[in-house]
Amino acid sequence: MQNGITLNQFLIDEQRRLGGTDSDLPALVNDIVVACKIISNGVSQGALAGVLGGLGTENVQGEAQKKLDVISNDVMIEAGKRGGYVASMASEEMDEILPATPQGKYLLLFDPLDGSSNIDVNISVGTIFSILRCPEGVANPATADFMQPGTKQVCAGYALYGPSTMFVITTGHGVNGFTLDRNIGEFVLTHPNMTIPEDTREFAINASNTRFWEAPVKRYIDECLAGKEGARKADFNMRWVASMVAEVHRILTRGGIFMYPIDSKTKEKGGRLRLMYEANPMSFIVEQAGGASSTGRQRILEVQPTGTHQRIAVILGSKNEVERVVSYHKEG
Ligand code: AFP
């Protein structure tokens, strides 16, 4: 893989290298890439395009919808419909699944604009997507057909609308990162074979929830905060961007652990983050980059889903740190 090839060239080369014959998947990814370029343009225009601010509406999660949430959702729906590769779609912004093309090979799930509470303050946001196979012989899939564990994903990725716009993807053969070259309008390979360091001294958690945490999480964070004088005999740094895409990208780039654990505040809902279009795609990417991803009690990719908007605890990143947090959950 030489740096500088476009994402489309990369996907075709990967298919050829792996002896794949399914041309629909690269074509679907290409439609998603076009959607992310359109969203990137809207995000970077910001106030100039009149796309900031809220709509005064709420999504299925009961969260206030930003204009760009809905715009991005519409753009991703178009991508899912365009080529006829997708039988049905699920989105953070839609209550129910959305039928697309009967007999379509794939199911497409997405969070069209993750971190959107940051959009009005010009902080990085992103788009997350996950691709599952539509079950054999199912022409018009129902919600039950989406209830596949994360290990069944055939592709997952995200676009990060930051200082540069990046596209990171896995098809189960490692993780590769591409940067949008606006001079040619293409995502270009800049981060081949992204790998997460097994150790880290950087954690990401919303510390305003400290009083709600379960004991294993409290123990882990307290040890990080104790620094050199404490059990870890090392100082730690903290980050919290409130855009999962930005946090995961930082971890892919320099290591770290990201935690949105279940706590007494979110227990009833099952957690804060959504399994099908946040935790699963990001866990697929993190594991493919040599990291780990757990609820604290179970490998996230092995969770059997019960609903498209199901929430889940997320602890992911540098393998040795995630395993430490899991061991603390085992000790209780
Ligand atoms: P929004 O898309 O509603 O901004 O939520 C973003 C997110 O799902 C995830 O990207 C962040 O890591 C997390 O929520 C931030 O949650 P807090 O606002 O509770 O810190």
Coordinates of C-alpha atoms and ligand atoms in Angstrom, one line a residue:
M1 CA 0.0 0.0 0.0
Q2 CA 1.7 3.2 -1.0
N3 CA 0.7 6.4 0.7
G4 CA -1.2 8.8 -1.5
I5 CA -3.6 6.3 -3.2
T6 CA -7.2 7.3 -3.1
L7 CA -9.7 5.5 -0.9
N8 CA -11.5 4.1 -4.0
Q9 CA -8.2 2.8 -5.4
F10 CA -7.4 1.3 -1.9
L11 CA -10.7 -0.5 -1.7
I12 CA -10.3 -2.0 -5.2
D13 CA -6.7 -3.0 -4.4
E14 CA -7.8 -4.6 -1.1
Q15 CA -10.6 -6.6 -2.9
R16 CA -8.0 -7.8 -5.5
R17 CA -5.4 -8.6 -2.8
L18 CA -8.0 -10.6 -0.8
G19 CA -9.5 -12.3 -3.8
G20 CA -12.9 -10.7 -3.0
T21 CA -15.5 -10.8 -5.7
D22 CA -18.2 -8.6 -4.0
S23 CA -18.0 -5.3 -5.9
D24 CA -21.1 -4.0 -4.1
L25 CA -19.3 -3.3 -0.8
P26 CA -16.6 -1.0 -2.3
A27 CA -19.4 0.7 -4.3
L28 CA -21.5 1.2 -1.1
V29 CA -18.5 2.5 0.8
N30 CA -17.9 4.9 -2.1
D31 CA -21.5 6.2 -1.8
I32 CA -20.9 6.7 2.0
V33 CA -17.7 8.6 1.2
V34 CA -19.5 11.0 -1.1
A35 CA -22.0 11.6 1.7
C36 CA -19.2 12.3 4.1
K37 CA -17.7 14.8 1.7
I38 CA -21.1 16.6 1.5
I39 CA -21.5 16.6 5.3
S40 CA -17.9 17.9 5.6
N41 CA -18.7 20.8 3.3
G42 CA -21.8 21.7 5.4
V43 CA -19.9 21.4 8.7
S44 CA -17.0 23.5 7.4
Q45 CA -19.4 26.2 6.1
G46 CA -21.0 26.4 9.6
A47 CA -22.8 29.7 10.1
L48 CA -22.1 30.9 6.6
A49 CA -24.5 28.2 5.3
G50 CA -27.0 28.9 8.0
V51 CA -26.8 25.3 9.2
L52 CA -26.0 25.9 12.8
G53 CA -28.4 25.8 15.7
G54 CA -31.3 23.6 16.7
L55 CA -34.6 22.7 15.1
G56 CA -36.7 22.7 18.3
T57 CA -37.3 19.0 17.7
E58 CA -36.2 15.9 19.5
N59 CA -34.9 12.6 18.1
V60 CA -35.9 9.1 19.3
Q61 CA -33.3 9.4 22.0
G62 CA -35.1 12.5 23.4
E63 CA -32.2 14.6 22.4
A64 CA -32.5 18.1 20.8
Q65 CA -31.9 17.9 17.1
K66 CA -29.5 20.3 15.4
K67 CA -30.1 21.4 11.8
L68 CA -27.0 19.5 10.8
D69 CA -28.2 16.3 12.4
V70 CA -31.2 16.2 10.1
I71 CA -29.2 17.4 7.0
S72 CA -26.6 14.8 7.6
N73 CA -29.2 12.1 8.2
D74 CA -30.8 13.0 4.8
V75 CA -27.5 12.8 3.1
M76 CA -26.7 9.4 4.5
I77 CA -30.1 8.1 3.6
E78 CA -29.5 9.2 0.0
A79 CA -26.1 7.3 0.1
G80 CA -27.9 4.2 1.3
K81 CA -30.5 4.3 -1.4
R82 CA -28.4 5.4 -4.4
G83 CA -26.8 2.2 -5.6
G84 CA -29.4 -0.4 -4.5
Y85 CA -26.9 -2.2 -2.3
V86 CA -28.8 -1.6 1.0
A87 CA -32.0 -3.4 1.9
S88 CA -32.7 -1.3 5.0
M89 CA -31.1 1.4 7.2
A90 CA -31.1 2.4 10.9
S91 CA -30.0 5.8 12.2
E92 CA -29.7 7.6 15.5
E93 CA -32.0 10.2 14.0
M94 CA -34.8 7.8 13.0
D95 CA -37.3 6.0 15.3
E96 CA -37.8 3.1 13.0
I97 CA -35.7 1.3 10.3
L98 CA -36.0 2.7 6.8
P99 CA -36.5 0.2 3.9
A100 CA -34.3 1.0 0.9
T101 CA -33.9 -1.5 -1.9
P102 CA -35.6 -5.0 -1.6
Q103 CA -33.0 -7.7 -2.2
G104 CA -30.2 -5.3 -1.2
K105 CA -27.2 -7.2 0.1
Y106 CA -26.5 -5.0 3.1
L107 CA -28.0 -3.3 6.2
L108 CA -26.6 0.2 6.8
L109 CA -26.5 1.7 10.3
F110 CA -25.2 5.2 11.2
D111 CA -24.9 8.1 13.5
P112 CA -25.0 10.8 10.9
L113 CA -23.5 13.5 13.1
D114 CA -21.9 12.3 16.3
G115 CA -21.0 14.9 18.8
S116 CA -23.5 17.3 17.4
S117 CA -23.8 19.1 20.7
N118 CA -20.4 20.5 19.7
I119 CA -21.3 21.8 16.3
D120 CA -22.4 25.2 17.4
V121 CA -19.1 25.8 19.3
N122 CA -17.0 24.7 16.4
I123 CA -15.5 21.5 18.0
S124 CA -14.8 18.4 15.9
V125 CA -17.8 16.1 15.1
G126 CA -18.1 13.0 12.9
T127 CA -20.2 10.4 11.1
I128 CA -20.1 6.8 12.2
F129 CA -21.3 3.9 10.1
S130 CA -21.6 0.1 10.3
I131 CA -22.5 -2.4 7.6
L132 CA -24.1 -5.8 8.2
R133 CA -25.1 -8.4 5.7
C134 CA -28.9 -8.7 5.1
P135 CA -29.8 -12.2 6.1
E136 CA -29.9 -14.7 3.1
G137 CA -33.3 -14.8 1.4
V138 CA -34.7 -11.7 3.3
A139 CA -35.9 -9.2 0.7
N140 CA -37.6 -6.8 3.1
P141 CA -35.7 -7.0 6.4
A142 CA -37.5 -6.3 9.7
T143 CA -35.9 -4.8 12.8
A144 CA -35.2 -8.3 14.0
D145 CA -32.9 -8.8 11.0
F146 CA -30.6 -6.0 12.4
M147 CA -30.2 -7.8 15.7
Q148 CA -26.7 -9.1 14.8
P149 CA -23.8 -9.0 17.2
G150 CA -20.9 -6.6 16.3
T151 CA -18.8 -9.6 15.2
K152 CA -21.1 -9.9 12.1
Q153 CA -20.1 -6.4 10.8
V154 CA -18.5 -6.6 7.3
C155 CA -17.3 -3.0 7.4
A156 CA -17.2 -0.1 9.8
G157 CA -15.8 3.4 9.7
Y158 CA -16.1 7.0 10.5
A159 CA -15.5 10.5 9.1
L160 CA -13.9 13.0 11.4
Y161 CA -14.7 16.6 10.6
G162 CA -11.8 18.2 12.4
P163 CA -9.0 20.6 11.4
S164 CA -8.7 18.2 8.5
T165 CA -11.5 15.9 7.4
M166 CA -10.4 12.2 7.7
F167 CA -12.1 8.9 6.8
V168 CA -11.1 5.8 8.8
I169 CA -12.3 2.3 7.8
T170 CA -11.9 -1.4 8.4
T171 CA -13.3 -4.3 6.5
G172 CA -11.8 -6.8 9.0
H173 CA -8.3 -6.6 7.6
G174 CA -6.7 -3.8 9.7
V175 CA -7.5 -0.1 9.9
N176 CA -6.6 2.6 7.4
G177 CA -6.9 6.3 7.6
F178 CA -7.5 8.8 4.7
T179 CA -7.3 12.6 4.6
L180 CA -9.5 14.6 2.4
D181 CA -7.4 16.5 -0.2
R182 CA -9.8 19.3 -1.1
N183 CA -7.6 20.2 -4.2
I184 CA -8.6 16.9 -5.9
G185 CA -11.8 16.2 -3.9
E186 CA -10.5 12.7 -2.8
F187 CA -9.7 11.0 0.4
V188 CA -6.0 10.0 0.2
L189 CA -4.2 7.3 2.2
T190 CA -2.2 9.0 4.9
H191 CA -2.5 6.6 7.9
P192 CA -1.9 3.0 6.7
N193 CA -2.3 0.2 9.2
M194 CA -3.3 2.3 12.2
T195 CA -2.3 0.5 15.4
I196 CA -3.2 1.4 19.1
P197 CA -0.3 1.2 21.6
E198 CA -1.1 -1.5 24.2
D199 CA -0.3 0.9 27.0
T200 CA -1.2 4.5 27.7
R201 CA -1.1 7.2 30.3
E202 CA -4.2 9.1 29.0
F203 CA -7.8 8.5 29.9
A204 CA -11.0 10.0 28.6
I205 CA -14.2 10.1 30.8
N206 CA -16.8 12.7 31.7
A207 CA -15.7 13.3 35.2
S208 CA -18.8 15.2 36.1
N209 CA -20.4 11.8 36.5
T210 CA -17.9 10.7 39.2
R211 CA -20.6 10.5 42.0
F212 CA -22.6 8.0 39.8
W213 CA -19.8 5.6 38.9
E214 CA -19.6 1.9 40.0
A215 CA -16.8 0.9 42.3
P216 CA -14.5 -0.6 39.6
V217 CA -14.6 2.6 37.5
K218 CA -14.0 4.8 40.5
R219 CA -11.0 2.6 41.6
Y220 CA -9.5 2.8 38.1
I221 CA -9.9 6.6 37.8
D222 CA -8.7 7.3 41.4
E223 CA -5.5 5.3 40.7
C224 CA -4.9 7.4 37.5
L225 CA -5.5 10.6 39.5
A226 CA -3.1 9.4 42.3
G227 CA -0.3 9.5 39.8
K228 CA 3.3 8.6 40.6
E229 CA 2.6 8.5 44.4
G230 CA -0.2 6.0 43.8
A231 CA -0.7 2.3 42.9
R232 CA 0.1 3.0 39.2
K233 CA 3.4 4.8 40.0
A234 CA 2.8 7.0 36.9
D235 CA 1.1 10.3 36.2
F236 CA -1.9 10.3 33.8
N237 CA -3.4 12.9 31.5
M238 CA -7.1 13.4 30.9
R239 CA -9.0 14.4 27.8
W240 CA -12.8 14.8 27.2
V241 CA -14.0 16.2 23.8
A242 CA -17.6 14.9 24.0
S243 CA -17.4 13.7 20.5
M244 CA -16.8 9.9 20.5
V245 CA -15.3 10.1 17.0
A246 CA -12.6 12.5 18.1
E247 CA -11.8 10.5 21.2
V248 CA -11.5 7.2 19.2
H249 CA -9.4 8.9 16.5
R250 CA -7.0 10.2 19.2
I251 CA -6.7 6.8 20.7
L252 CA -6.1 5.2 17.2
T253 CA -3.3 7.8 16.7
R254 CA -1.5 7.8 20.1
G255 CA -3.3 5.4 22.4
G256 CA -5.6 6.0 25.4
I257 CA -8.7 4.7 27.0
F258 CA -12.2 6.0 26.5
M259 CA -14.8 5.3 29.0
Y260 CA -18.6 5.9 29.1
P261 CA -19.4 3.3 31.7
I262 CA -22.9 2.4 32.9
D263 CA -23.6 4.3 36.2
S264 CA -26.4 4.9 38.6
K265 CA -27.6 7.8 36.4
T266 CA -27.8 5.8 33.1
K267 CA -28.4 2.3 34.5
E268 CA -32.1 2.3 33.7
K269 CA -31.4 3.2 30.1
G270 CA -28.6 0.7 29.8
G271 CA -25.9 3.3 29.4
R272 CA -25.3 6.5 27.4
L273 CA -23.9 5.4 24.1
R274 CA -25.7 3.4 21.5
L275 CA -24.6 -0.2 20.7
M276 CA -25.6 -0.6 17.0
Y277 CA -24.2 2.6 15.4
E278 CA -21.7 3.9 18.0
A279 CA -20.2 1.2 20.2
N280 CA -20.2 -1.7 17.6
P281 CA -18.5 0.1 14.7
M282 CA -16.0 1.8 17.0
S283 CA -15.3 -1.5 18.7
F284 CA -14.7 -3.3 15.4
I285 CA -12.2 -0.5 14.4
V286 CA -10.5 -0.5 17.8
E287 CA -10.1 -4.3 17.9
Q288 CA -8.8 -4.3 14.3
A289 CA -6.2 -1.8 15.4
G290 CA -5.0 -4.1 18.2
G291 CA -7.1 -2.5 21.0
A292 CA -9.8 -3.8 23.1
S293 CA -13.5 -2.9 23.7
S294 CA -15.7 -4.0 26.6
T295 CA -18.7 -3.1 28.6
G296 CA -16.5 -3.9 31.6
R297 CA -18.2 -7.2 31.9
Q298 CA -18.4 -8.4 28.2
R299 CA -16.6 -7.9 24.9
I300 CA -18.9 -5.4 23.2
L301 CA -18.7 -7.1 19.8
E302 CA -20.3 -10.2 21.3
V303 CA -23.3 -8.5 22.9
Q304 CA -26.5 -9.9 21.4
P305 CA -28.5 -6.7 20.4
T306 CA -32.2 -6.4 21.5
G307 CA -33.0 -3.1 19.8
T308 CA -31.6 -0.7 17.2
H309 CA -31.3 2.1 19.7
Q310 CA -30.1 -0.1 22.6
R311 CA -27.6 1.7 24.9
I312 CA -24.4 0.1 26.3
A313 CA -21.5 0.8 28.5
V314 CA -18.3 1.5 26.6
I315 CA -14.7 1.0 27.7
L316 CA -12.3 0.9 24.8
G317 CA -8.8 1.7 23.7
S318 CA -5.3 0.5 24.7
K319 CA -5.5 -3.2 25.3
N320 CA -3.7 -3.4 28.7
E321 CA -5.7 -0.6 30.2
V322 CA -9.0 -2.0 29.1
E323 CA -8.0 -5.4 30.5
R324 CA -7.1 -3.7 33.8
V325 CA -10.6 -2.1 34.0
V326 CA -12.2 -5.4 33.1
S327 CA -10.2 -7.2 35.9
Y328 CA -11.4 -4.6 38.4
H329 CA -15.0 -5.4 37.4
K330 CA -14.3 -9.1 38.0
E331 CA -12.9 -8.3 41.4
G332 CA -16.1 -6.3 42.1
Ligands
AFP1 P1 -24.2 14.1 20.9 O1 -24.1 13.5 19.5 O2 -25.6 14.2 21.4 O3 -23.4 15.3 21.0 O4 -23.6 13.0 21.9 C1 -22.3 12.7 21.6 C2 -22.0 11.3 22.3 O5 -22.9 10.4 21.9 C3 -20.6 10.9 22.1 O6 -20.1 11.2 20.9 C4 -19.8 11.5 23.2 O7 -18.7 10.7 23.6 C5 -20.8 11.5 24.3 O8 -22.1 11.5 23.7 C6 -20.7 12.8 25.2 O9 -21.6 12.6 26.3 P2 -21.7 13.8 27.4 O10 -22.3 15.0 26.7 O11 -22.5 13.2 28.5 O12 -20.3 14.0 27.8

